[in-house]
Structure formats: C-alpha cells, structure tokens
Coordinates of N, CA and C in Angstrom, one line a residue:
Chain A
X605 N 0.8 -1.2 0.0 CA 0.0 0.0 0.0 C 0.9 1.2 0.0
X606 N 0.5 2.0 -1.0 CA 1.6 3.5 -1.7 C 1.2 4.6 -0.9
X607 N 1.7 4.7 0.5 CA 0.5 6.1 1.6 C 1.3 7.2 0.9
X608 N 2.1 7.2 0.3 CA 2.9 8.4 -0.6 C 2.5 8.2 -1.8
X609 N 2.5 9.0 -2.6 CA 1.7 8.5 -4.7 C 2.4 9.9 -4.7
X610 N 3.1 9.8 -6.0 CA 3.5 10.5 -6.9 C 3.1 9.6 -8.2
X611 N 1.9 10.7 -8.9 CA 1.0 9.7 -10.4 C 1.7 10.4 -11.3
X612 N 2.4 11.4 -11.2 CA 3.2 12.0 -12.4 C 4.6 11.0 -12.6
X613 N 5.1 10.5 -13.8 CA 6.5 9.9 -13.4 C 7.1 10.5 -13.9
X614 N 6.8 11.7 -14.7 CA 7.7 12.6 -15.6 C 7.0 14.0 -15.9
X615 N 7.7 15.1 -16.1 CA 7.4 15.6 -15.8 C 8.6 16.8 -17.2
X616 N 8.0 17.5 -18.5 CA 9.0 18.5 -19.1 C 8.5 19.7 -18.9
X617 N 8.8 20.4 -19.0 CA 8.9 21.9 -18.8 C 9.8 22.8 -19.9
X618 N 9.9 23.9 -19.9 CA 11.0 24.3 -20.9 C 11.8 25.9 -19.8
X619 N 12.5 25.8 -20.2 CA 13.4 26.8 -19.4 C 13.0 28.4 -18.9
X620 N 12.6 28.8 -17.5 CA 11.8 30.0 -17.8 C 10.3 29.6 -17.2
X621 N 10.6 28.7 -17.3 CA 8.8 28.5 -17.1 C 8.3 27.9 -15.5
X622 N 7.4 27.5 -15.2 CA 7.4 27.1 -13.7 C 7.4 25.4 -13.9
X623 N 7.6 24.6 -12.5 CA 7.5 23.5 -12.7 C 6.7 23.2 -11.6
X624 N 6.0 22.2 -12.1 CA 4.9 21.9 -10.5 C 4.7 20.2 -10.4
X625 N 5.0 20.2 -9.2 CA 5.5 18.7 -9.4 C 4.6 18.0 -8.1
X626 N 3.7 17.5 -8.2 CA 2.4 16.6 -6.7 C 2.8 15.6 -6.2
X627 N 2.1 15.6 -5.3 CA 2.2 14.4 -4.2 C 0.8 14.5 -3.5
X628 N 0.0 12.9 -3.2 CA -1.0 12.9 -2.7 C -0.3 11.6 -1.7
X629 N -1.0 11.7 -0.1 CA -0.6 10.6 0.6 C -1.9 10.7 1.2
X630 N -1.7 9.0 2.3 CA -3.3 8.5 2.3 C -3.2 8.8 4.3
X631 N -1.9 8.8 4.7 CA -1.8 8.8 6.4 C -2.5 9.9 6.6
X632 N -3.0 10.2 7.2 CA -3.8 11.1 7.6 C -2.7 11.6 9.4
X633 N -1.8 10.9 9.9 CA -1.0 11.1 10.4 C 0.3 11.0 10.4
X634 N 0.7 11.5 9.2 CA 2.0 12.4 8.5 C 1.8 13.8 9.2
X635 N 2.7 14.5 9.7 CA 2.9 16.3 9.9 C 4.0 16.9 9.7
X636 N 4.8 15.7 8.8 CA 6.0 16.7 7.8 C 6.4 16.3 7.1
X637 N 6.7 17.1 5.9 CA 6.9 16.3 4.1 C 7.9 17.1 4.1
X638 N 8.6 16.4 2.8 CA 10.1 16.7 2.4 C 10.1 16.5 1.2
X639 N 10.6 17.7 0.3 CA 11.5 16.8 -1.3 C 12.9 16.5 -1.3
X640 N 12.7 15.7 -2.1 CA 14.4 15.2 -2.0 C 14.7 15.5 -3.4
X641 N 15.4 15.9 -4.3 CA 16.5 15.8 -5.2 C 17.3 14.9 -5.9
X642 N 17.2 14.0 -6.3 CA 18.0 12.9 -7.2 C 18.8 13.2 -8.4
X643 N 20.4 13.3 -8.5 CA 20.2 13.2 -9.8 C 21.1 11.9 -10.1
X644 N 21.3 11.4 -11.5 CA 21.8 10.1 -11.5 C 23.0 9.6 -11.1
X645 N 23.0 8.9 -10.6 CA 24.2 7.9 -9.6 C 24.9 8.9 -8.3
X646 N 24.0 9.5 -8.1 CA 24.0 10.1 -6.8 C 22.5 9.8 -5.5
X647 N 23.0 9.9 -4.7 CA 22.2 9.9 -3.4 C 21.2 11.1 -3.6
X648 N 20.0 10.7 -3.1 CA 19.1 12.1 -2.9 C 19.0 13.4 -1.9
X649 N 19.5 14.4 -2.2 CA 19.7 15.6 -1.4 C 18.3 16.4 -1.3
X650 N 18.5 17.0 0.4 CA 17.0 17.2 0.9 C 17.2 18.7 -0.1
X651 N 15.8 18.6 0.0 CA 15.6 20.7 -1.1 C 14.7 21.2 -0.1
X652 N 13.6 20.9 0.2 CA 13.0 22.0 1.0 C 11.9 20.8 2.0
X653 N 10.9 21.8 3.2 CA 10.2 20.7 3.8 C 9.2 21.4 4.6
X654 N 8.1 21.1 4.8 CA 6.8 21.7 5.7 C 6.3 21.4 6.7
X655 N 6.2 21.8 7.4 CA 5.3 21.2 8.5 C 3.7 21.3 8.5
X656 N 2.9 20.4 9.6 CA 1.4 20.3 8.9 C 0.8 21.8 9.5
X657 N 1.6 22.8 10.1 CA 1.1 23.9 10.5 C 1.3 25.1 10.0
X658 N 1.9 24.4 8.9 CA 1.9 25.7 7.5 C 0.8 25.4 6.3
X659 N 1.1 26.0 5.4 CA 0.2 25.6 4.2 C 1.6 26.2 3.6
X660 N 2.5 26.6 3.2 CA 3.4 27.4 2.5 C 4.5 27.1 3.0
X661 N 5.8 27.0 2.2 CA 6.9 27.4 2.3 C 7.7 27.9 1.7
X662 N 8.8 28.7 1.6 CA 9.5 29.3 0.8 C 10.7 29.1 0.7
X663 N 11.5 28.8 -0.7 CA 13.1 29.2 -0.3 C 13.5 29.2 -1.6
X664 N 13.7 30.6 -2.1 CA 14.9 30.8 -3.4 C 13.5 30.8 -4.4
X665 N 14.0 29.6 -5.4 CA 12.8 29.5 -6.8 C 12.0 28.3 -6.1
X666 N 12.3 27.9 -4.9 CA 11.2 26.3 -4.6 C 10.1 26.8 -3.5
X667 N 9.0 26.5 -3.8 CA 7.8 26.8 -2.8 C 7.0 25.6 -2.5
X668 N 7.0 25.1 -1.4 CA 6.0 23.8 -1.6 C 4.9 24.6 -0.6
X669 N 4.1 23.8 -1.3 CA 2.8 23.9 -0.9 C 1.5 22.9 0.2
X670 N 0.8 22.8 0.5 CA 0.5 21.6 1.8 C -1.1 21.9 2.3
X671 N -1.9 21.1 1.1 CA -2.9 21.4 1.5 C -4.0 20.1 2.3
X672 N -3.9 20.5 3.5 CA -3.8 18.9 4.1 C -5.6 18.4 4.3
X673 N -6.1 19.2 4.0 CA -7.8 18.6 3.7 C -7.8 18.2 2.5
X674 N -6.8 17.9 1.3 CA -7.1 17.3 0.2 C -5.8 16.4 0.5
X675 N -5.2 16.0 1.6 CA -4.1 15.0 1.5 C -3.2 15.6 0.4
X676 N -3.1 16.7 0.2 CA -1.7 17.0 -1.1 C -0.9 17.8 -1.1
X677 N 0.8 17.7 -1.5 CA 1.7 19.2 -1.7 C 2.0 19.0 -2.8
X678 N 2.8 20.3 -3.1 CA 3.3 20.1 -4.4 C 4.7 21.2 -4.4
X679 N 5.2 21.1 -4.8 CA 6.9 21.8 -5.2 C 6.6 22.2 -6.4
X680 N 6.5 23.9 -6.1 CA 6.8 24.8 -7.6 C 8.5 25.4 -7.5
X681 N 8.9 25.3 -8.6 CA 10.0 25.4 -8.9 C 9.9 26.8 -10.0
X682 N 9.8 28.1 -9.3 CA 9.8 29.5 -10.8 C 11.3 30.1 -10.4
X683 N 11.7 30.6 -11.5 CA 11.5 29.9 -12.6 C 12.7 28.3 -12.6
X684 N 12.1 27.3 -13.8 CA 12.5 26.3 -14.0 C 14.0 26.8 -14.7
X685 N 15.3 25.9 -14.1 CA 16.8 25.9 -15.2 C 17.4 24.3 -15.4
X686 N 18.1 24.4 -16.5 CA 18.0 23.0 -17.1 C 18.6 22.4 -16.2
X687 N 19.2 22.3 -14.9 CA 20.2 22.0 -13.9 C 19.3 21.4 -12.7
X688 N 18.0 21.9 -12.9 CA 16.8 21.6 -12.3 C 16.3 20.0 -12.3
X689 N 16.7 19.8 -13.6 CA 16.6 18.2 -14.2 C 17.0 17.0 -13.5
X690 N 16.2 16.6 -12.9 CA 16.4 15.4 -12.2 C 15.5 14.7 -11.3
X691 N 15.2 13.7 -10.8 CA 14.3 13.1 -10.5 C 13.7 13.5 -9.1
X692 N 12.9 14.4 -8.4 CA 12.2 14.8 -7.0 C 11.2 13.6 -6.7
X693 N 11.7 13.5 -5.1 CA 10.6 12.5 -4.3 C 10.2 13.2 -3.3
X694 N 9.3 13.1 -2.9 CA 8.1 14.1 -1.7 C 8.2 12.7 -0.9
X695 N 8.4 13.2 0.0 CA 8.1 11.9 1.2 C 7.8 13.0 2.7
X696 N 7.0 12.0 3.8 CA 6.1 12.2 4.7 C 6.6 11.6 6.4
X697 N 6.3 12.1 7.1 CA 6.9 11.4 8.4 C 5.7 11.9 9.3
X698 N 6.0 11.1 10.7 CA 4.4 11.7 11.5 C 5.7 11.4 12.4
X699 N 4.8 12.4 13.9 CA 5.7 12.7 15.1 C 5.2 11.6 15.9
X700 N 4.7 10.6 15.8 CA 4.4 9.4 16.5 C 5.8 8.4 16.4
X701 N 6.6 8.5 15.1 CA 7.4 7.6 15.0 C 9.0 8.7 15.6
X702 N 8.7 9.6 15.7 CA 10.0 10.7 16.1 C 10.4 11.3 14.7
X703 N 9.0 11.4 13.8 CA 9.4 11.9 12.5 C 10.9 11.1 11.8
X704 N 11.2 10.0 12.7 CA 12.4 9.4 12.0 C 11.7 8.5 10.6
X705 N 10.6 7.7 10.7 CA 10.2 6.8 9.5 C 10.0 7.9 8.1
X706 N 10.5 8.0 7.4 CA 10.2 8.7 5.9 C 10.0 7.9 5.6
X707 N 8.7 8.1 4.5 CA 8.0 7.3 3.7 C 7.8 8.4 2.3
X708 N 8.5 7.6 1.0 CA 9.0 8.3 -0.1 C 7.8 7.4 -1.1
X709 N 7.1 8.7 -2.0 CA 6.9 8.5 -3.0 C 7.9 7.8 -4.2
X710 N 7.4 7.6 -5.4 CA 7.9 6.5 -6.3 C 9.1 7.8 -7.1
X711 N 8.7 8.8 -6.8 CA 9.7 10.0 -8.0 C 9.2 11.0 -9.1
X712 N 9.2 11.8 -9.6 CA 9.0 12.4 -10.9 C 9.8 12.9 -11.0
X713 N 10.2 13.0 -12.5 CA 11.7 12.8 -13.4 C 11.0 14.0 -14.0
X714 N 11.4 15.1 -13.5 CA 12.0 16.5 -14.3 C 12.6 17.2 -15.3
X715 N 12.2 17.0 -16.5 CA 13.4 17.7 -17.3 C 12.9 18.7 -17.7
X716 N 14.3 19.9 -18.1 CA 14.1 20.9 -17.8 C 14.8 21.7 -19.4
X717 N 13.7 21.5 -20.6 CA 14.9 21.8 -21.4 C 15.1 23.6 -22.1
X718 N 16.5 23.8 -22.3 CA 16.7 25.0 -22.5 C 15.4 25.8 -23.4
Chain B
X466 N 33.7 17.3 5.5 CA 33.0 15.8 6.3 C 32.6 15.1 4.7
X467 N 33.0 14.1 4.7 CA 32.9 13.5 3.3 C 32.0 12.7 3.6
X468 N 30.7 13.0 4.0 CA 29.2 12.4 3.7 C 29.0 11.3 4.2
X469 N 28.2 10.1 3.6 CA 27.8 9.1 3.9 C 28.2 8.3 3.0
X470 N 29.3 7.4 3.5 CA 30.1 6.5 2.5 C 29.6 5.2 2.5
X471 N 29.0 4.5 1.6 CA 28.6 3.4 0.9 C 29.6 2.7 0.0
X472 N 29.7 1.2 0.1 CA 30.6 0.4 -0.8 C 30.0 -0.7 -0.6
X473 N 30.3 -1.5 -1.7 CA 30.5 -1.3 -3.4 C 29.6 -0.2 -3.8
X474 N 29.9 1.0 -4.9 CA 29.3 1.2 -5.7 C 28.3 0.6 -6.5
X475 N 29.1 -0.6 -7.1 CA 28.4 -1.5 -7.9 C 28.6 -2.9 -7.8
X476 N 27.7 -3.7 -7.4 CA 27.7 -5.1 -7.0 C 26.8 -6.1 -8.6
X477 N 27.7 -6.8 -9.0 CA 27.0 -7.9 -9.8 C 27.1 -9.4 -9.6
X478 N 26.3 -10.4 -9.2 CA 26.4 -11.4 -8.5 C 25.5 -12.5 -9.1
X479 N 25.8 -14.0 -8.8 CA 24.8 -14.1 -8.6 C 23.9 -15.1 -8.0
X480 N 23.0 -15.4 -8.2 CA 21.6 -16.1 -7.5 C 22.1 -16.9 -6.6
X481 N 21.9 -17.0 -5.3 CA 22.4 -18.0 -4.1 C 23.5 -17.4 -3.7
X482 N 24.8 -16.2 -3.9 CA 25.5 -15.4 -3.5 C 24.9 -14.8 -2.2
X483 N 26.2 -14.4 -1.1 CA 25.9 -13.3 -0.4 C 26.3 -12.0 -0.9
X484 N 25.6 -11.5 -0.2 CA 25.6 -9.9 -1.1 C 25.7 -9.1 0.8
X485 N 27.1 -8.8 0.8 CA 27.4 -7.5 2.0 C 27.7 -6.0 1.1
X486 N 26.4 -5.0 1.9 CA 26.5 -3.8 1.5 C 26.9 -3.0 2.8
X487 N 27.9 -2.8 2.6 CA 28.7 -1.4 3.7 C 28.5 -0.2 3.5
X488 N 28.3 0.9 4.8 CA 28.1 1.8 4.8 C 28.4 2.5 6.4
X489 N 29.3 3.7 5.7 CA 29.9 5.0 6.7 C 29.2 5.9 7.2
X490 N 28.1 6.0 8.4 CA 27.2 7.5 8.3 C 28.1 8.9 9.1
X491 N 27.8 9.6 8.7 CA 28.5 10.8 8.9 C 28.5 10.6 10.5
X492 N 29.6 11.3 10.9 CA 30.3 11.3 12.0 C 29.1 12.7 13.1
X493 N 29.1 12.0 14.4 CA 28.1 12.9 15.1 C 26.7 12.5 14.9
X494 N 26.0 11.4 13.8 CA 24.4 11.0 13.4 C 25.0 10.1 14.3
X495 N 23.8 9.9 14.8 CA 23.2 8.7 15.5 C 21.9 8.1 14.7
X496 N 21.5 8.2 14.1 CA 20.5 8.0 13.3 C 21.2 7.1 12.0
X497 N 20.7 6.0 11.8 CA 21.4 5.3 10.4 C 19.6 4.2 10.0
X498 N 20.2 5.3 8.6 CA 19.0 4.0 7.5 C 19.2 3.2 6.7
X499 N 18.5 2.1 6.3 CA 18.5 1.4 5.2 C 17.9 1.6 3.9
X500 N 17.7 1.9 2.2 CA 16.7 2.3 1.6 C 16.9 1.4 0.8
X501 N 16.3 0.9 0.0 CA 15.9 0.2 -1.4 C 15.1 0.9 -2.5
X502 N 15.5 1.5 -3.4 CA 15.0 2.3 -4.4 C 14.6 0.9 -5.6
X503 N 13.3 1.3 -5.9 CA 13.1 0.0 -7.4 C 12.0 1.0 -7.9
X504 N 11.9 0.8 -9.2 CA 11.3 1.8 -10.0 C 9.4 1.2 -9.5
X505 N 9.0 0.0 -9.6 CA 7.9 0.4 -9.1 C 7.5 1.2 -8.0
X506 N 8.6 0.6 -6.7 CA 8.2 0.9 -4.8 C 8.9 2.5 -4.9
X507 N 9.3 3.1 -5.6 CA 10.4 4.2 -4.9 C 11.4 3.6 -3.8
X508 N 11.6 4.7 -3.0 CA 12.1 4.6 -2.2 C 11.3 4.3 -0.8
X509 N 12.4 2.5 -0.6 CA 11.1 1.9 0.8 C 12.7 1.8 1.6
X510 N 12.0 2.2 3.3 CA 12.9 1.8 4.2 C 12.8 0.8 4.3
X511 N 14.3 -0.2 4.6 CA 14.3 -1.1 5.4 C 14.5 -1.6 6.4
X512 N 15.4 -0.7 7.4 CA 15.5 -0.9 8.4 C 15.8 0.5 9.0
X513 N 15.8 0.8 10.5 CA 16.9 2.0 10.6 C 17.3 1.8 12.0
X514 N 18.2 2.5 13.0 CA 19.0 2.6 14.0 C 19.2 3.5 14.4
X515 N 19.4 3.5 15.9 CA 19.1 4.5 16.7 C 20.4 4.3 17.4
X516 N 21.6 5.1 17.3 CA 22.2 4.8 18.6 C 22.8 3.1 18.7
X517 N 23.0 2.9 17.4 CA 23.9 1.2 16.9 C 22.4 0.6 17.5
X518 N 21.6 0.7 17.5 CA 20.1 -0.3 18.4 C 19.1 -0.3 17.2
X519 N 18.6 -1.6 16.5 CA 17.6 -1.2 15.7 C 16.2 -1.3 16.0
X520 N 15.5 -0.2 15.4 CA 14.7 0.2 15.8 C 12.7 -0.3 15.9
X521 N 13.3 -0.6 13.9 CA 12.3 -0.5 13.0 C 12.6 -1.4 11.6
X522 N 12.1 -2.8 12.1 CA 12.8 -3.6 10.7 C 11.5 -4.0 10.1
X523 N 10.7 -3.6 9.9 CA 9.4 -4.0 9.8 C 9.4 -3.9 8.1
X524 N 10.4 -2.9 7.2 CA 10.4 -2.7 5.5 C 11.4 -3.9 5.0
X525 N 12.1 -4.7 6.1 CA 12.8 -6.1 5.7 C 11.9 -6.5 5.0
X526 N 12.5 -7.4 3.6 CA 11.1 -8.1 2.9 C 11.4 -9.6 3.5
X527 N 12.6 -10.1 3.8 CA 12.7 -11.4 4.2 C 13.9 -11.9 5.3
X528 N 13.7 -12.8 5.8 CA 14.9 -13.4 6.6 C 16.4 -13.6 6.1
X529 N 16.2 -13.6 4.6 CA 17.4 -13.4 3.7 C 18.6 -11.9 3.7
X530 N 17.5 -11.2 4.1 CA 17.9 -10.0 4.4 C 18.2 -9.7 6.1
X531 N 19.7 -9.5 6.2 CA 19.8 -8.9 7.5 C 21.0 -7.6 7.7
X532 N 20.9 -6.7 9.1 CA 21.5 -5.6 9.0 C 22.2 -5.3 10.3
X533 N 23.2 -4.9 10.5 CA 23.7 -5.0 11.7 C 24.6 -3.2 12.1
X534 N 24.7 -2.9 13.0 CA 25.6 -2.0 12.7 C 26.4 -2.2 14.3
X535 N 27.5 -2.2 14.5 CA 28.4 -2.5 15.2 C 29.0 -1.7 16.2
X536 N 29.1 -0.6 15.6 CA 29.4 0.6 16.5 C 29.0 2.2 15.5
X537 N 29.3 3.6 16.0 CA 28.7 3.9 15.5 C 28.9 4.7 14.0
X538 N 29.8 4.0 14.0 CA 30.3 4.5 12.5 C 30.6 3.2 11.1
X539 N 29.7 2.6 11.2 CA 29.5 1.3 10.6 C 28.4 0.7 10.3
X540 N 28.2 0.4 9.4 CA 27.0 -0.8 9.3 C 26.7 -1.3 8.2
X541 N 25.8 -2.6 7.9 CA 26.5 -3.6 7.0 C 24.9 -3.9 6.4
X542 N 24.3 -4.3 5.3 CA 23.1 -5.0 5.1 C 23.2 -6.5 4.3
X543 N 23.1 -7.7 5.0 CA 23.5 -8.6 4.3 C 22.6 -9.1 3.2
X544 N 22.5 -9.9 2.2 CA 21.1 -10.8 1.6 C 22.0 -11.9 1.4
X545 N 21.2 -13.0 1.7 CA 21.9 -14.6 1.8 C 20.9 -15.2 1.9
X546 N 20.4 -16.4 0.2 CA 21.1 -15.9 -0.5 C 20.3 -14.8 -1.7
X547 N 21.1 -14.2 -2.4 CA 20.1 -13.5 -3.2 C 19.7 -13.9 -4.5
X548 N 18.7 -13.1 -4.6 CA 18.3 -13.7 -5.8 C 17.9 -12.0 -6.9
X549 N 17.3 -12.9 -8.0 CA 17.3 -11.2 -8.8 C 16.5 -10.2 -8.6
X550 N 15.3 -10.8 -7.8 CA 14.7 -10.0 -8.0 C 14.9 -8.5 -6.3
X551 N 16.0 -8.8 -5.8 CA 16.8 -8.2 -5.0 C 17.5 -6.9 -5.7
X552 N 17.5 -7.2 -7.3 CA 18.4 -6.4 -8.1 C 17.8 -4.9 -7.6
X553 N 18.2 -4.0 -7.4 CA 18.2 -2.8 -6.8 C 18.8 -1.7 -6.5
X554 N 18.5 -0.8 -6.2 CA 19.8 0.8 -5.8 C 19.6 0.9 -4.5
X555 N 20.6 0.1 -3.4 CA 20.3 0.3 -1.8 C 21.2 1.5 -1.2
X556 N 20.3 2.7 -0.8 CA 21.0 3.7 0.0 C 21.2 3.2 1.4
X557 N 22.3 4.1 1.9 CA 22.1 4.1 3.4 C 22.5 5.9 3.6
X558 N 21.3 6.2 4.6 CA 21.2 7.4 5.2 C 21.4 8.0 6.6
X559 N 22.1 8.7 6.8 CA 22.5 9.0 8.2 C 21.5 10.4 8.9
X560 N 21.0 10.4 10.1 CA 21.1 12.1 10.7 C 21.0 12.0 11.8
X561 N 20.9 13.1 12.2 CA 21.1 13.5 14.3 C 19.4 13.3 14.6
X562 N 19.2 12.7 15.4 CA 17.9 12.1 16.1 C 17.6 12.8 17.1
X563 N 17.2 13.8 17.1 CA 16.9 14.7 18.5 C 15.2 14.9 18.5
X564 N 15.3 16.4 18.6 CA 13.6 16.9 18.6 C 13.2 17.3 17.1
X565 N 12.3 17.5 16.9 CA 11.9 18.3 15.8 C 12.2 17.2 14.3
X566 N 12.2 17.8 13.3 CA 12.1 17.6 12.2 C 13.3 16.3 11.7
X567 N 13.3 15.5 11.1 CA 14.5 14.5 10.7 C 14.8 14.5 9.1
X568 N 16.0 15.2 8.8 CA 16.3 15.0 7.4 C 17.5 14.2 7.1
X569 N 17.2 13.2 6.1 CA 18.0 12.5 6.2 C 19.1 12.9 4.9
X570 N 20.6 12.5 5.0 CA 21.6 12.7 4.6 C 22.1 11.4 3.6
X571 N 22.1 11.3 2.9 CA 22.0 10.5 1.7 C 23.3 9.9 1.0
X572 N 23.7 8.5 0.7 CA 25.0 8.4 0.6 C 24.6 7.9 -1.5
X573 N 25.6 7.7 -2.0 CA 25.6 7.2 -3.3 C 24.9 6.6 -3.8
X574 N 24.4 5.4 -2.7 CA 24.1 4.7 -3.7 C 25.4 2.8 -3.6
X575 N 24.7 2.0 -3.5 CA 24.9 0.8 -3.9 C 23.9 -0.2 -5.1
X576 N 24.6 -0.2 -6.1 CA 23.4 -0.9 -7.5 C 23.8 -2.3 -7.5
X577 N 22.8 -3.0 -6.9 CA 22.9 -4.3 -6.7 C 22.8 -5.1 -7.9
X578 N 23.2 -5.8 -9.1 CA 22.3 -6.9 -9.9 C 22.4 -8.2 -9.7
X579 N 21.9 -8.8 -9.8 CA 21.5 -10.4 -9.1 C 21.3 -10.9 -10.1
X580 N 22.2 -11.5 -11.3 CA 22.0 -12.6 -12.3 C 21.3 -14.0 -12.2

C-alpha cells in the first residue's frame, strides 16, 4: 500500500517557465513532508520541507505547498533551469514515530529543457 | 566531512550469492537508514538505528535480508542468498535524532544486480 503517490512519473517543462510537481498521501497522520533531489548515480539531497502547520513554504525559486484537507503538496520550482533536471521525491513522516520513519513517494523525473 | 560513505558502488552477483552492503554515516548521526529504491516501490525503508540499536525492521522483505551496525560508524546490510529480483539501488542514510524535524543525509548509492 503506496500512503505516498506521486502519479506523475515525468514531468518536461521548458526553461523559464514554472515546474509543479504533486504528491498525494493517504496517512492522515504524517505532519511533515520533504522533497528530496536525485540526480543520476547520486544519493538524494533534501531541497525544501513543511510542517502540517503551515500551508506554504519558501526558499529561493522552490515553494512547496501543503494542502492537508485534500491530502496534497506540491513543489513549484519559478523559474524552471536546465540544472533543475532530475528526478524529486516528496516523502512524509508523522511525530508518533519521532518523524524518523520517511516514507517516499515512487519520484517524478523532471526535465528541464533549455 | 565526506558524507555518507557506501561500498561497493556497484555489486553484480549471482543467484544464491551473499551480497554484504557497507556503509559510513556521517560522523556525530546517531541515526542510520536502510533504503531500497526500485522503479515500481520508490524509495522503501528497510530498516533503521538508533544509537547502533535497531529500531524499526518492519520494510525487511525477508529473513534473507539482515542488518547490523556494530558501533557507531558502521554498518553492513547482508542478503543470503540473493536472488534477482533483489536487483536494486540500496542507500544508506544517516542524521542526528533529537527533537523536531528529521532530514536525512543520503549516501551514493549501492546498484545491486543479481543474475
């Protein structure tokens, strides 16, 4: 059972433009999400993360968003650069486990062409 | 601080082989994960550690699979024996376990294939 879904597995854009990339989860006791960053033959590096007492966050060109009566966030990326390109996972944690269990969606593969 | 060191890079083996995956977590975590990335599951934990003590093995898929970590700059994930459909990209991830929020620190990458 997928309590993270990412239904996008790809995801183009063109350079300049925004990128908006979803995540729907089914726990209803998650209260903090993360994206992570992948690019190939590397490990995933954290990018940004919310808490369930925001609806917003900010940092640089990445905004995630956290709308928790529809179970959904999403990471806008404005503007989009071709460096951008690479695979994001949104994953979820609840404070029952010490927010240590992350639970990662499947990915969407971003490309970002000039 | 040179990160979260993982070895082999790249493992090819096969069927009925043991397969030992090593891994360095950054110096000062107390916190150490297991991951298995496969293009259907994403990224699933498999185990993690608290303080060399595990915690949480409940994303192990089988008895074939085991994980140890020894002290606290070490730890090992074995599969004995494997088979292919084991074939996989297993991370291991480190962080500091205190209050608040947990981001984890991410090492290379081990690409398992299992002939």
């Amino acid at each position: 059972d997928q309590q993270v879904k990412q239904n996008s597995p790809s995801l183009s854009v063109q350079e300049g433009r925004i990128s908006i990339l979803n995540c729907d989860y089914t726990n209803s006791m998650f209260d903090y999400f993360l994206w992570y960053k992948k690019y190939p033959a590397e490990g995933p590096t954290f990018l940004i993360s919310i808490s369930s007492i925001k609806d917003k966050n900010e940092d640089g060109r990445f905004t995630v968003f956290l709308n928790k009566s529809a179970k959904h966030l999403s990471l806008h990326i404005v503007p989009s650069q071709p460096g951008d390109s690479a695979v994001y996972f949104c994953a979820a944690s609840a404070q029952y486990t010490g927010f240590q269990k992350l639970v990662f969606g499947t990915g969407t593969r971003l490309l970002v062409s000039p | 601080d040179a990160g979260v060191i993982q070895s082999p890079r790249h493992e090819v083996t096969e069927m009925g082989q043991e397969v030992t995956l090593r891994c360095k977590p950054i110096s000062g975590h107390n916190s150490l994960f297991w991951y298995r990335q496969t293009m259907m599951r994403g990224l699933e934990l498999l185990i993690y550690f608290n303080n060399n003590v595990p915690i949480d093995d409940s994303g192990m898929p089988e008895d074939r699979f085991s994980a140890k970590m020894p002290n606290a700059s070490f730890s090992t994930l074995k599969i004995q024996p494997s088979e292919p459909r084991d074939s996989a990209v297993y991370f291991c991830a480190s962080s500091f376990y205190g209050t608040g929020a947990n981001v984890l620190t991410f090492g290379a990458g081990s690409r398992l294939t299992v002939l």
